[in-house]
CSV table of C-alpha atoms in Angstrom, one decimal:
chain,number,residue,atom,x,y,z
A,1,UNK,CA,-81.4,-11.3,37.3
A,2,UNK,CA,-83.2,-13.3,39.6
A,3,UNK,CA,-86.4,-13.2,38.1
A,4,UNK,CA,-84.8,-14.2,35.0
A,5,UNK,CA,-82.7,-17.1,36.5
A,6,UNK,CA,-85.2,-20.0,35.6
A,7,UNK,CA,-85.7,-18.5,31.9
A,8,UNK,CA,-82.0,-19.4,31.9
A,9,UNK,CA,-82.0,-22.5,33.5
A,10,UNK,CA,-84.8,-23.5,30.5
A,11,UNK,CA,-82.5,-22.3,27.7
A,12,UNK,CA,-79.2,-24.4,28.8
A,13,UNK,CA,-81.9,-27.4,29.4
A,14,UNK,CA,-82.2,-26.5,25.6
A,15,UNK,CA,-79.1,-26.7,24.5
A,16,UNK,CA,-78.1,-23.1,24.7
A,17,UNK,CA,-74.8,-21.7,26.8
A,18,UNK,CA,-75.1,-20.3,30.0
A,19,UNK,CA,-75.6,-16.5,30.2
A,20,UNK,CA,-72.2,-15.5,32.5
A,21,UNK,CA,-70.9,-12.5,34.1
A,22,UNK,CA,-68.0,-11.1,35.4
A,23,UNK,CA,-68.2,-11.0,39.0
A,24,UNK,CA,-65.0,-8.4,39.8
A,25,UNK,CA,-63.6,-5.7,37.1
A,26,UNK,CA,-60.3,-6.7,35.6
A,27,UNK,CA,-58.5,-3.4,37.5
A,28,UNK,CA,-59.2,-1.5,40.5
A,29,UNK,CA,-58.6,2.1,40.4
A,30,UNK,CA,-59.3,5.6,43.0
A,31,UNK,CA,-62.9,5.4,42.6
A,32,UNK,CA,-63.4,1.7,43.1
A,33,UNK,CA,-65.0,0.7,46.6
A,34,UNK,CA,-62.3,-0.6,48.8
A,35,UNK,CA,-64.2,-4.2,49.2
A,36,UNK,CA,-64.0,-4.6,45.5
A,37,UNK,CA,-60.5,-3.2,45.6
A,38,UNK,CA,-59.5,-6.0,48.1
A,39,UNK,CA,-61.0,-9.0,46.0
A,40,UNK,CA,-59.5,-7.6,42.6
A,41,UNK,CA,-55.9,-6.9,44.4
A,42,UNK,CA,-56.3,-10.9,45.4
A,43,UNK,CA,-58.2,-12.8,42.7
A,44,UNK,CA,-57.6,-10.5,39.8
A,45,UNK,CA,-53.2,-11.2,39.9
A,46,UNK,CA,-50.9,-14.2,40.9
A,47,UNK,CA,-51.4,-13.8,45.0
A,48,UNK,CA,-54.7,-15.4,43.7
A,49,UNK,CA,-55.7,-15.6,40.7
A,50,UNK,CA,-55.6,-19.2,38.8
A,51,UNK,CA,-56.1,-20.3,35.0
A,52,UNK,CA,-59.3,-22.2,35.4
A,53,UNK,CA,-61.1,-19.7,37.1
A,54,UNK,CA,-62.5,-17.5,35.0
A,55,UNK,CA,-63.6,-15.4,37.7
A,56,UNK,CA,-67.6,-15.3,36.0
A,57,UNK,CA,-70.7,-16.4,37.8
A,58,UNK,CA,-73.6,-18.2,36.1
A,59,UNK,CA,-76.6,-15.2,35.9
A,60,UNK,CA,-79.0,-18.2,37.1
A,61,UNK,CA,-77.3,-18.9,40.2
A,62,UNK,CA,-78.7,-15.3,41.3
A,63,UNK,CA,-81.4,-16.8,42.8
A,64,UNK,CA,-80.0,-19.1,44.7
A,65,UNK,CA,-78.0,-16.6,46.3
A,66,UNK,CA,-80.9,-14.3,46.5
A,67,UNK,CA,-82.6,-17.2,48.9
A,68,UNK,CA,-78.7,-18.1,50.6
A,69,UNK,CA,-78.4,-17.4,54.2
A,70,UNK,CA,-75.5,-19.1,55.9
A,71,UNK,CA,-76.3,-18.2,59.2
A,72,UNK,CA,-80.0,-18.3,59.5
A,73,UNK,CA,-79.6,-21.6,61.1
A,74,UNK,CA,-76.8,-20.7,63.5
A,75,UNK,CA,-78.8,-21.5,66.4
A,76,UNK,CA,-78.8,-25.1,65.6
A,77,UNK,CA,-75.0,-25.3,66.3
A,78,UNK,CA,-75.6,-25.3,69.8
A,79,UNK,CA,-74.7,-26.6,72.2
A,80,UNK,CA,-71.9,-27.6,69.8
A,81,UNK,CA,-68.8,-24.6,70.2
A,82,UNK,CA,-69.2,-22.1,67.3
A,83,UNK,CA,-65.9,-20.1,66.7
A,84,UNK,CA,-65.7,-17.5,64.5
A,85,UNK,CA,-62.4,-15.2,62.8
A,86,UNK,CA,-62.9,-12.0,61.6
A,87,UNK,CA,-60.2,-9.1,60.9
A,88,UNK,CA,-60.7,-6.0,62.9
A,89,UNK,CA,-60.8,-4.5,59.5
A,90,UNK,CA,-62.9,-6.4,57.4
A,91,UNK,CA,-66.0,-5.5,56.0
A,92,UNK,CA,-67.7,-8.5,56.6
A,93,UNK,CA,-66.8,-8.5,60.4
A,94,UNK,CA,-70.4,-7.6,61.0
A,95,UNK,CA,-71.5,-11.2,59.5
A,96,UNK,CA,-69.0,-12.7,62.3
A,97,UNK,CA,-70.2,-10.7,65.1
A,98,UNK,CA,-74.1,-11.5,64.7
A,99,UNK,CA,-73.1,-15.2,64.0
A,100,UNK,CA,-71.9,-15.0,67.5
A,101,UNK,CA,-74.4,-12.9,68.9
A,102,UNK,CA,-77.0,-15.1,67.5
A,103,UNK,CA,-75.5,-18.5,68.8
A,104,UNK,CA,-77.5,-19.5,71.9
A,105,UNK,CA,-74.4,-21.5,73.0
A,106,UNK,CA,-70.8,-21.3,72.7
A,107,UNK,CA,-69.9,-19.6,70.7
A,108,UNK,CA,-66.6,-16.9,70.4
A,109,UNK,CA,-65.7,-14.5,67.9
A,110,UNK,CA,-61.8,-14.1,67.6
A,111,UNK,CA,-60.7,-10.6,65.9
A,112,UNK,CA,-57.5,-10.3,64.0
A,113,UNK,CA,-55.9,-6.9,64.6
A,114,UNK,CA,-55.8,-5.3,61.7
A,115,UNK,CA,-56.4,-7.9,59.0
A,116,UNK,CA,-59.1,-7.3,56.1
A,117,UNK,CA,-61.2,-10.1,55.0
A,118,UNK,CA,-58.7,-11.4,52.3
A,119,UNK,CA,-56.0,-10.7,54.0
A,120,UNK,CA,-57.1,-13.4,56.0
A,121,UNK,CA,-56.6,-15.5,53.3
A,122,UNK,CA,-53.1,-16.1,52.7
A,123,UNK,CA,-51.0,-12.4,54.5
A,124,UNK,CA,-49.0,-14.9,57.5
A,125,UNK,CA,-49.1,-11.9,59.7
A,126,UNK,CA,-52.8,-12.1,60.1
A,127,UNK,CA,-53.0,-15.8,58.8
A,128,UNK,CA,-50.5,-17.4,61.5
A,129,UNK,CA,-52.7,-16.3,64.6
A,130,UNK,CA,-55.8,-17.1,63.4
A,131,UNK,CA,-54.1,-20.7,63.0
A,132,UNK,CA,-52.8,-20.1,66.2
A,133,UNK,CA,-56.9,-19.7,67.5
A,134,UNK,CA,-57.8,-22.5,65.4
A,135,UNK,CA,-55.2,-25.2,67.1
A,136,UNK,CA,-56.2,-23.8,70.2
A,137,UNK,CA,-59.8,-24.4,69.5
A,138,UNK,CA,-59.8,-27.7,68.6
A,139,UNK,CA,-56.9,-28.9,70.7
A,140,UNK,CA,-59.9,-27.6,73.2
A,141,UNK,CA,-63.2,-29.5,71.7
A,142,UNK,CA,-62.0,-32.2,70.0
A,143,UNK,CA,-59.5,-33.6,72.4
């Protein structure tokens, strides 16, 4: 894909359609990993799911992701105060955790008991103390 992703930024150039894919399968069932569970459960029916989103990623965008890092630069932040939320159960807690770990400054990582990644998006029992943390925080630094 990513070798292939500036062939297909030539053809649309051209004229031709962009070359899609489905990012998440239509269903989760026993044998599909839990992440990919998670992000069907949410984006795949009405708790998250909406009519313009076809839910299908452009196969030249791959990369672009391929070179992405969002937190290679998380040093610069500082001495500006970094917070980060995380669920105690998500699986991309570990991205949090070295965020904070790599911040020279402040920086604090606040863990939501229990809560996955997406439950972090819109669950009130994991959302309302994380916007509990975030008043908190900037109550604190932008006051």
């Amino acid at each position: 894909m990513v070798a292939n992703s500036g062939n297909l930024r030539s053809a649309e150039a051209a004229g031709e359609p962009a070359a899609t894919f489905a990012v998440l399968p239509e269903t989760a069932d026993a044998d599909t990993p839990a992440p990919t569970a998670e992000f069907v459960d949410y984006y795949k029916t009405p708790r998250g799911s909406h009519p313009r989103s076809t839910g299908d990623m452009v196969v030249r965008s791959a990369d672009l992701l391929d070179q992405f890092d969002s937190f290679a630069d998380v040093a610069k932040i500082a001495p500006r105060p970094l917070l980060m939320i995380a669920g105690t159960e998500a699986v991309t807690r570990g991205f949090s955790e070295k965020a904070v770990a790599d911040s020279p400054g402040n920086a604090e990582l606040f863990l939501v008991e229990g809560a996955t990644h997406v439950d972090l998006y819109d669950r009130d029992p994991y959302v309302t103390p994380a916007v509990a943390k975030l008043v908190e925080f900037f109550g604190k630094h932008l006051a």
